[in-house]
Coordinates of N, CA and C in Angstrom, one line a residue:
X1 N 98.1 135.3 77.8 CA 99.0 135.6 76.7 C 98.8 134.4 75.6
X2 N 99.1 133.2 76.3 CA 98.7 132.3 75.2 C 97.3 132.0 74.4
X3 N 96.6 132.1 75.4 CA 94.9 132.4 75.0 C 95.0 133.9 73.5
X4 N 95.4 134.8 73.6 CA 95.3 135.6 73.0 C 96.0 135.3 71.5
X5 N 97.4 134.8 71.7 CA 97.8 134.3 70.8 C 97.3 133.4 69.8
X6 N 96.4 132.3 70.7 CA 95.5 131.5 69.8 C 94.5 132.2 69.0
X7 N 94.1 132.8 69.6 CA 92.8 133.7 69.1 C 93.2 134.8 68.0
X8 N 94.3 135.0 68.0 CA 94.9 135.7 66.9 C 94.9 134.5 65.9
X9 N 95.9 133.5 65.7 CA 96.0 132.4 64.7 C 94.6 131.9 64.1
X10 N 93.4 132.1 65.3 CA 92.1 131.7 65.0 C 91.7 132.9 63.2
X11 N 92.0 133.8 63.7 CA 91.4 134.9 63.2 C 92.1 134.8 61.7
X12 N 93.6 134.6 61.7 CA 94.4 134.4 60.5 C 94.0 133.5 59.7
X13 N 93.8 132.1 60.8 CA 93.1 131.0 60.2 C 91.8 131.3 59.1
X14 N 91.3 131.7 59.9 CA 89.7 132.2 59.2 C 90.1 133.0 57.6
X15 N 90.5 133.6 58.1 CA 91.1 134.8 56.7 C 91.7 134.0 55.7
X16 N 92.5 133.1 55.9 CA 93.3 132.0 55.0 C 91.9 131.2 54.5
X17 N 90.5 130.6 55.2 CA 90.5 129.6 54.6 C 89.3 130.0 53.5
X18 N 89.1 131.5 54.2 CA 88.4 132.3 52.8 C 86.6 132.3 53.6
X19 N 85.7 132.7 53.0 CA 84.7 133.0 53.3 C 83.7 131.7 52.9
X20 N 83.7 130.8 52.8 CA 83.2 129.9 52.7 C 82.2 129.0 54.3
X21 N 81.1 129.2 54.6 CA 80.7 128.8 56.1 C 81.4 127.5 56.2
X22 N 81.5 126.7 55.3 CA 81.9 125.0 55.3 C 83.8 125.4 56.1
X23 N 84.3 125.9 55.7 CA 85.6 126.9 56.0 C 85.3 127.3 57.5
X24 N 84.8 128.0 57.6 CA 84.8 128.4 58.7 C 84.1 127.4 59.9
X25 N 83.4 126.8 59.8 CA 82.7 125.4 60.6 C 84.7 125.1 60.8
X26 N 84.9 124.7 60.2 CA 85.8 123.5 60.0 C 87.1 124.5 61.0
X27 N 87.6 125.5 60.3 CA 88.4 126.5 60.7 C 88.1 126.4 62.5
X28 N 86.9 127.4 63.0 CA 86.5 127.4 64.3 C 86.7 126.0 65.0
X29 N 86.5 124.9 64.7 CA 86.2 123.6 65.4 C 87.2 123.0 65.4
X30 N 88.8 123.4 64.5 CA 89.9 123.3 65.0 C 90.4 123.7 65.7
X31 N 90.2 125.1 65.8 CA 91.3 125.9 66.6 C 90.4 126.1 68.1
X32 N 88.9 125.5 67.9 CA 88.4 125.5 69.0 C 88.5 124.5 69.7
X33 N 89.2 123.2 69.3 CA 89.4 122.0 70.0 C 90.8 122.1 70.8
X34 N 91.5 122.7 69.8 CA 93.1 123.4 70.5 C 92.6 124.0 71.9
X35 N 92.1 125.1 71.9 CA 92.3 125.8 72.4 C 91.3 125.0 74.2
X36 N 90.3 124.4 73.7 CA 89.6 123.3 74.0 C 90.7 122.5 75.8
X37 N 91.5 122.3 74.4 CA 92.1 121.0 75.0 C 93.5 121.4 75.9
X38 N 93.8 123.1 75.7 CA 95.1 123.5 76.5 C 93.9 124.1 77.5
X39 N 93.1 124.3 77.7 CA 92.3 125.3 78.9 C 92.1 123.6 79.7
X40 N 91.6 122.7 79.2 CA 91.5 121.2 80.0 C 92.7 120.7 80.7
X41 N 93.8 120.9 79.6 CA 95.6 120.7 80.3 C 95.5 121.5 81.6
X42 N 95.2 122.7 81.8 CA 95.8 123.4 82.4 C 95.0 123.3 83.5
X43 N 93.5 123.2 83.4 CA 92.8 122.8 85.0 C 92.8 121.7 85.5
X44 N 93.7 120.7 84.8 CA 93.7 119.8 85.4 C 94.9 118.7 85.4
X45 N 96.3 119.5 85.2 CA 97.5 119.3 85.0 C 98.0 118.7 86.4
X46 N 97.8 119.5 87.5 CA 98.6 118.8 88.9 C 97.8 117.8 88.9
X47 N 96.5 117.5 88.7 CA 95.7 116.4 89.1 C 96.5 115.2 88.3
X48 N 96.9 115.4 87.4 CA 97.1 114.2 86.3 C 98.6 114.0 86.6
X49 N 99.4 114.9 86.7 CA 100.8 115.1 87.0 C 101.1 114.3 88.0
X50 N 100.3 114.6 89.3 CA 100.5 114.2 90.5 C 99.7 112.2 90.5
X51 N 99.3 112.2 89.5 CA 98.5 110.4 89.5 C 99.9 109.9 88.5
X52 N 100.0 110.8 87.6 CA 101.5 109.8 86.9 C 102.5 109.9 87.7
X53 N 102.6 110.8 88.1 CA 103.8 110.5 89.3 C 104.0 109.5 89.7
X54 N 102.7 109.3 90.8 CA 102.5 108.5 91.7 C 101.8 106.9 91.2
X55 N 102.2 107.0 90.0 CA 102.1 105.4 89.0 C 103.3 105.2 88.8
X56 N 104.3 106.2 88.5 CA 105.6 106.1 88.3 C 106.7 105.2 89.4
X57 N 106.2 105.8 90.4 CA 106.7 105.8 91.4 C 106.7 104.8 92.4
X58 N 105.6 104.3 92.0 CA 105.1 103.0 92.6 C 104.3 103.0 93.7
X59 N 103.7 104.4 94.0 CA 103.0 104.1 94.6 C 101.6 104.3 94.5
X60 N 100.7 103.8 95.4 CA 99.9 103.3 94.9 C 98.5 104.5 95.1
X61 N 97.5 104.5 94.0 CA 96.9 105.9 94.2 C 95.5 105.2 94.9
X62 N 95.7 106.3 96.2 CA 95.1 106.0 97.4 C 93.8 107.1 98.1
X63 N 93.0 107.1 97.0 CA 92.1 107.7 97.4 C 91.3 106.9 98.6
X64 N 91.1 105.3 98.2 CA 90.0 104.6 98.8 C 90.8 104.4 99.8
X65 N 91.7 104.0 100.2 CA 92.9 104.0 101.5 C 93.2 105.3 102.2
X66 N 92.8 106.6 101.7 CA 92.7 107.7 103.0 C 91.6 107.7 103.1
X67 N 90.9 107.4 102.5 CA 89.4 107.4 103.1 C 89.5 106.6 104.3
X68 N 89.6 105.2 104.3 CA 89.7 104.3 105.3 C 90.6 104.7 106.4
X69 N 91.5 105.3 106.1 CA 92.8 105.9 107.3 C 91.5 106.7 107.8
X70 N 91.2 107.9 107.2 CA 90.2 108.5 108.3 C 89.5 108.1 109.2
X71 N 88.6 106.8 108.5 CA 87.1 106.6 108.9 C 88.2 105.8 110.5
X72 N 89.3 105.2 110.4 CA 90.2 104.6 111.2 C 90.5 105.2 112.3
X73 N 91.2 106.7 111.8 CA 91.3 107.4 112.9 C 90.3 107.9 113.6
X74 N 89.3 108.7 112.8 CA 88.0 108.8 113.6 C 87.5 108.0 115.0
X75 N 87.5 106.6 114.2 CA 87.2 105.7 115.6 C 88.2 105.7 116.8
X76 N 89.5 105.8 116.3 CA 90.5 106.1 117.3 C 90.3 107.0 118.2
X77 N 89.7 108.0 117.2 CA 89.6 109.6 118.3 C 88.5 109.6 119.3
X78 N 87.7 108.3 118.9 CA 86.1 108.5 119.5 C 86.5 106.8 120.4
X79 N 87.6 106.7 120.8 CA 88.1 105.6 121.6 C 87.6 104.4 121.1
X80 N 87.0 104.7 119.9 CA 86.6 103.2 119.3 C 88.1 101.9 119.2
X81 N 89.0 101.8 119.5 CA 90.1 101.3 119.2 C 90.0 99.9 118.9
X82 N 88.8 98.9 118.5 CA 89.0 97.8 118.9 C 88.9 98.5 116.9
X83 N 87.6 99.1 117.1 CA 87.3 99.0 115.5 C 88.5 99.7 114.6
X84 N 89.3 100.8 115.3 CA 90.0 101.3 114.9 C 91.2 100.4 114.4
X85 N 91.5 99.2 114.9 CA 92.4 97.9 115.0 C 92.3 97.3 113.7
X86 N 90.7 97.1 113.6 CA 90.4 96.4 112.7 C 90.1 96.8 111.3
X87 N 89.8 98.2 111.4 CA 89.5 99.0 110.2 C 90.9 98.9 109.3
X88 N 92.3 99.6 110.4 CA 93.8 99.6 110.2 C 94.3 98.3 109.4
X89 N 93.7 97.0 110.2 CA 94.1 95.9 109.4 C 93.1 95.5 108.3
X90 N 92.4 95.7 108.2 CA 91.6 95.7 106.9 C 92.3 96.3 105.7
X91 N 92.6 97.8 105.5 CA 93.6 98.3 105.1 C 94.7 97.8 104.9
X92 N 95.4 97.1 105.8 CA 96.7 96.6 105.3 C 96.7 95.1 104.7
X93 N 95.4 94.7 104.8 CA 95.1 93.3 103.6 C 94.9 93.9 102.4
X94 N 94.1 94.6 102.4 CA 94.1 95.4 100.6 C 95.6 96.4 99.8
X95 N 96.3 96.5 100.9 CA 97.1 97.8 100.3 C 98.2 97.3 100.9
X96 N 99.1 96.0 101.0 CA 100.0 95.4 101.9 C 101.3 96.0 101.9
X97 N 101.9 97.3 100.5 CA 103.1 97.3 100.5 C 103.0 99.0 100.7
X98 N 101.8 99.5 101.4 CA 101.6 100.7 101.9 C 101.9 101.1 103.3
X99 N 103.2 101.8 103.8 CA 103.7 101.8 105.3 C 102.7 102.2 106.0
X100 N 102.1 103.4 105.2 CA 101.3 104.3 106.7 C 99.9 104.1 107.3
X101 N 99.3 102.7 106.7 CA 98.5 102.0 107.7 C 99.0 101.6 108.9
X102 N 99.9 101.0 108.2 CA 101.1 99.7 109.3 C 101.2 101.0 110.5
X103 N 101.8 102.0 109.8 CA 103.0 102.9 111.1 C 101.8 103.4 111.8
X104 N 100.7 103.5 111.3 CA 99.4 104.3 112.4 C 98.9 102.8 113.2
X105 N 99.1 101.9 112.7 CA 98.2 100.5 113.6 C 99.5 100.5 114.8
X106 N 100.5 100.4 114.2 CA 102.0 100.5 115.4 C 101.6 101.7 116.2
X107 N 101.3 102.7 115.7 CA 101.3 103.6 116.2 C 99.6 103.8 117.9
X108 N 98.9 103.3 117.1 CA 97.9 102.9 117.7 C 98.2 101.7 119.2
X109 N 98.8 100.8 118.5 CA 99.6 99.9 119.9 C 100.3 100.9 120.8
X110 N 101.1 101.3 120.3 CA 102.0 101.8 121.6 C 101.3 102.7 122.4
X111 N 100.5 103.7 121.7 CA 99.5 104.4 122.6 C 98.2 103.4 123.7
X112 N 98.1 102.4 123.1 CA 97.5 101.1 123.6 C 98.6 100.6 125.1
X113 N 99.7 100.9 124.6 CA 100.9 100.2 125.7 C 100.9 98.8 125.6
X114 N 100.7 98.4 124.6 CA 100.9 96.8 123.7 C 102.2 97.3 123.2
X115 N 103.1 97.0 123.5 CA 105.0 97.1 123.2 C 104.7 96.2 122.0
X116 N 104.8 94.5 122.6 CA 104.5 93.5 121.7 C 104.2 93.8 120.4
X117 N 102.8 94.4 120.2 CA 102.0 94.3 118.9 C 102.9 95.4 118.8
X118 N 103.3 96.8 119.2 CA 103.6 97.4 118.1 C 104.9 97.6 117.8
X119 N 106.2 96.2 118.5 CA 107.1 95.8 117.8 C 107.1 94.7 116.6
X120 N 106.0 94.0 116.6 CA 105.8 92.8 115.9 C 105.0 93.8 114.1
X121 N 104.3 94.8 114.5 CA 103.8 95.4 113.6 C 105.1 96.2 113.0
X122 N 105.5 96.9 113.4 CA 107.4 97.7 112.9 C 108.0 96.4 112.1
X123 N 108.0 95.4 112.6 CA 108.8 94.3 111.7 C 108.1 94.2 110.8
X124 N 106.6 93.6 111.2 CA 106.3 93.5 109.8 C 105.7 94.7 108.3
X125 N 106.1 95.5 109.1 CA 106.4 97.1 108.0 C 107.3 97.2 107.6
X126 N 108.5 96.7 108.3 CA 110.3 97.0 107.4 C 110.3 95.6 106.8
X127 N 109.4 94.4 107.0 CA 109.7 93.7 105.9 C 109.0 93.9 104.7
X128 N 107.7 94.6 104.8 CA 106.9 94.4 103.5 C 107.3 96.1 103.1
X129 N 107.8 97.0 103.5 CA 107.7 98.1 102.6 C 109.1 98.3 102.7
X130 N 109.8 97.7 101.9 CA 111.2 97.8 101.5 C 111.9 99.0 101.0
X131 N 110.8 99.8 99.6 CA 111.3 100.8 99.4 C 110.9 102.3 99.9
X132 N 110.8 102.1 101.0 CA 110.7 103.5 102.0 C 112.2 103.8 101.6
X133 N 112.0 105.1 102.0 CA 113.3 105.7 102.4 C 113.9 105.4 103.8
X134 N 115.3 105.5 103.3 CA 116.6 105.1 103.9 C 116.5 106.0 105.1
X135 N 116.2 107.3 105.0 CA 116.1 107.8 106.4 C 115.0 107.3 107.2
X136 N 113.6 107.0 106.7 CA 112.9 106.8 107.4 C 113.1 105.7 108.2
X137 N 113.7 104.5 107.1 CA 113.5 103.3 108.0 C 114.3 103.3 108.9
X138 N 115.8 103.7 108.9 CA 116.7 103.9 109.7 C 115.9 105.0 111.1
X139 N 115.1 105.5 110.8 CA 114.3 106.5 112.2 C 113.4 105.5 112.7
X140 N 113.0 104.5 112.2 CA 111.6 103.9 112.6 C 112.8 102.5 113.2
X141 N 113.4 102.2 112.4 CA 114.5 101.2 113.4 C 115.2 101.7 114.7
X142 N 115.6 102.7 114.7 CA 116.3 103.7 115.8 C 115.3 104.0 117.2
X143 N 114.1 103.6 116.7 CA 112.5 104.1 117.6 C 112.2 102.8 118.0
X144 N 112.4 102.0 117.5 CA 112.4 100.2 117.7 C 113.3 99.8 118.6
X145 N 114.3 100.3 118.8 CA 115.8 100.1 119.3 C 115.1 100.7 121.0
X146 N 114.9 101.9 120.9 CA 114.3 102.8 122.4 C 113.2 101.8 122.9
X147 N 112.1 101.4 121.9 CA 111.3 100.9 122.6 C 112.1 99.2 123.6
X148 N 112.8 98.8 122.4 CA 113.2 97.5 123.1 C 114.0 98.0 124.5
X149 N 115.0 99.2 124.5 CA 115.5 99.5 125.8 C 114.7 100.0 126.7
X150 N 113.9 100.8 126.5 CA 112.9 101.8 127.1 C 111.9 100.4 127.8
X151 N 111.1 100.3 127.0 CA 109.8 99.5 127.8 C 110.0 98.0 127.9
X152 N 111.1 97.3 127.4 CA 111.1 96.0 127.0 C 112.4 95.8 128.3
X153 N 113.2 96.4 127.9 CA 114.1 96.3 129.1 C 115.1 94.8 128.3
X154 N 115.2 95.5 126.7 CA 116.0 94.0 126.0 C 117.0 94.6 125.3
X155 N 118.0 95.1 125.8 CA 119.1 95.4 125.5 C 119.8 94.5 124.5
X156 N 119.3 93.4 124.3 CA 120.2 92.3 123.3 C 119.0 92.4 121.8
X157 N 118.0 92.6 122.2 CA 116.6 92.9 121.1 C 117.3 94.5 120.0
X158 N 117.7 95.3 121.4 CA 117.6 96.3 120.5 C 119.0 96.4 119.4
X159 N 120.3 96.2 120.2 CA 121.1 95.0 119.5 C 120.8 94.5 118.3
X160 N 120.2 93.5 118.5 CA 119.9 93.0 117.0 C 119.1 93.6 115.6
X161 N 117.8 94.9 116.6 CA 117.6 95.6 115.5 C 118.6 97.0 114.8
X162 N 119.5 97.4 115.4 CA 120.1 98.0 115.3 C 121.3 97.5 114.3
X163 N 121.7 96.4 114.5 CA 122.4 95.3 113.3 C 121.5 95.3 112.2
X164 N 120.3 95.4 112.0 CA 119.5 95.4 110.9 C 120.2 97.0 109.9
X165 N 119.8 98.2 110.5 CA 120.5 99.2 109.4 C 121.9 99.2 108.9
X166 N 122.7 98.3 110.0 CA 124.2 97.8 109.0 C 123.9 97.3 108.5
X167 N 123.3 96.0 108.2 CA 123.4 95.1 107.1 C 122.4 95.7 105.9
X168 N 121.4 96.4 105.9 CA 120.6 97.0 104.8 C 121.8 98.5 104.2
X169 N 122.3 99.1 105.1 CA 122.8 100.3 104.2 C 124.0 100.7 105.3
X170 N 125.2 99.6 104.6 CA 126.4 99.5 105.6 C 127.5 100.8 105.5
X171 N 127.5 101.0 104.2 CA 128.4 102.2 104.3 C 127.9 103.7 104.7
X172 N 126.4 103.7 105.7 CA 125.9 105.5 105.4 C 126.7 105.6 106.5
X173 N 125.7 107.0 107.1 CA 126.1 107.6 108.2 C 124.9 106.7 109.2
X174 N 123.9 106.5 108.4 CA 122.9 105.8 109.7 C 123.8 104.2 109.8
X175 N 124.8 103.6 109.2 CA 125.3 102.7 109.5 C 126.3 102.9 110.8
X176 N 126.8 104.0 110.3 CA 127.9 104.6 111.9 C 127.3 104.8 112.7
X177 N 126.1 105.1 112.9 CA 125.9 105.7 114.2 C 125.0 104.9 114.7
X178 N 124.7 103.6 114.1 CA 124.0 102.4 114.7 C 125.1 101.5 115.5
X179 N 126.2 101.8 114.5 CA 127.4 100.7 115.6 C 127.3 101.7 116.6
X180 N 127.5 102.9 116.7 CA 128.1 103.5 118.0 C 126.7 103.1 118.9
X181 N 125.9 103.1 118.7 CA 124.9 102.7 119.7 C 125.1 101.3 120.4
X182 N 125.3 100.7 119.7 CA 125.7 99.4 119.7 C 126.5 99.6 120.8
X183 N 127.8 100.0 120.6 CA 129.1 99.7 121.1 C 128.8 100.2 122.7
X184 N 127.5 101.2 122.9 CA 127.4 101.8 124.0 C 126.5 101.0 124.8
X185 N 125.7 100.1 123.8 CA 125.0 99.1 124.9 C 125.7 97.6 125.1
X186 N 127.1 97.5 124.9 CA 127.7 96.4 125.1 C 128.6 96.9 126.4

C-alpha cells in the first residue's frame, strides 16, 4: 500500500515538474531515494531496533561473546572442560559485567562437583552484574542458599546469603520469603 502510494506521488511528481529530462533525472532520483530508503528501513528495522535497544539498555552487543559461549560450550559437550574453563574465563575478562558467561562457568562447576568454584563464581556474578533483574538474582541467591545446605552442609553460609536479598530489595516478596527461610533454618 505504501509502495503504491509512493509511486502514485512519483507519477504526480513527474507531471508537476513538466517534461523537461533535467526534471525528470532530478524528480525520479528523489522519489527514488525515498522510496530507496523506506524498503532499507523496513529490511532491516528489527536488526537496528534490536542494536538500539540493546545500547539503550546497557547491554552490551554480543555477537563476538556468543560466538565464544558456543565455541565454550562445544568443548564442554566434547568433555573438553579444562578448555571449556578457560575459554568461559577468557570471556569474562573481556565482557566483565555480562552474567551469562559467569552463570554457564558456575554452571560448568557444579556439573564438575566443585561446590567451591561454583559458589565463589555466583558471588562473583551478583557482585559484578548488579543490574540483573530482581527476580533473577533473588533465584540465583535462593539456588546458592540449597547449594550451601544441600552439598556444603553450612546452614550458617546459606543464612548469610539469604540476608543478602533483604538487604538489596527489603520490602518485596523475595524479601519475605527469604526471612521465612531463614527463620526455618534457625
Amino acid at each position: 500500500m505504501l509502495l503504491q502510494l509512493l509511486i502514485v506521488v512519483l507519477i504526480i511528481g513527474l507531471l508537476v515538474a513538466g517534461p523537461s529530462f533535467e526534471n525528470i533525472l532530478i524528480t525520479i532520483g528523489f522519489y527514488g531515494g525515498i522510496i530507496g530508503s523506506l524498503v532499507v528501513a523496513f529490511l532491516y528495522a528489527g536488526r537496528v531496533s534490536g542494536g538500539i535497544a540493546d545500547f539503550l539498555s546497557g547491554i552490551p552487543v554480543s555477537g563476538k561473546t556468543d560466538r565464544a559461549i558456543a565455541r565454550a560450550e562445544r568443548s564442554e559437550l566434547e568433555r573438553g572442560y579444562e578448555e571449556a574453563v578457560r575459554l568461559y574465563q577468557q570471556i569474562i575478562s573481556k565482557d566483565r559485567k555480562n552474567p551469562a558467561p559467569r552463570l554457564k562457568l558456575a554452571e560448568l562447576h557444579f556439573k564438575l562437583r566443585d561446590y567451591d568454584k561454583y559458589l565463589q563464581q555466583m558471588h562473583e556474578m551478583l557482585d559484578a552484574c548488579r543490574k540483573m533483574p530482581m527476580s533473577e538474582r533473588c533465584a540465583l541467591i535462593n539456588r546458592m542458599a540449597d547449594i550451601y545446605l544441600q552439598r556444603k552442609k553450612d546452614p550458617a553460609a546459606a543464612v548469610e546469603i539469604l540476608s543478602r536479598i533483604i538487604a538489596e530489595f527489603p520490602k518485596t516478596k523475595y524479601a519475605g520469603y527469604a526471612r521465612e527461610r531463614i527463620a526455618g533454618l534457625r
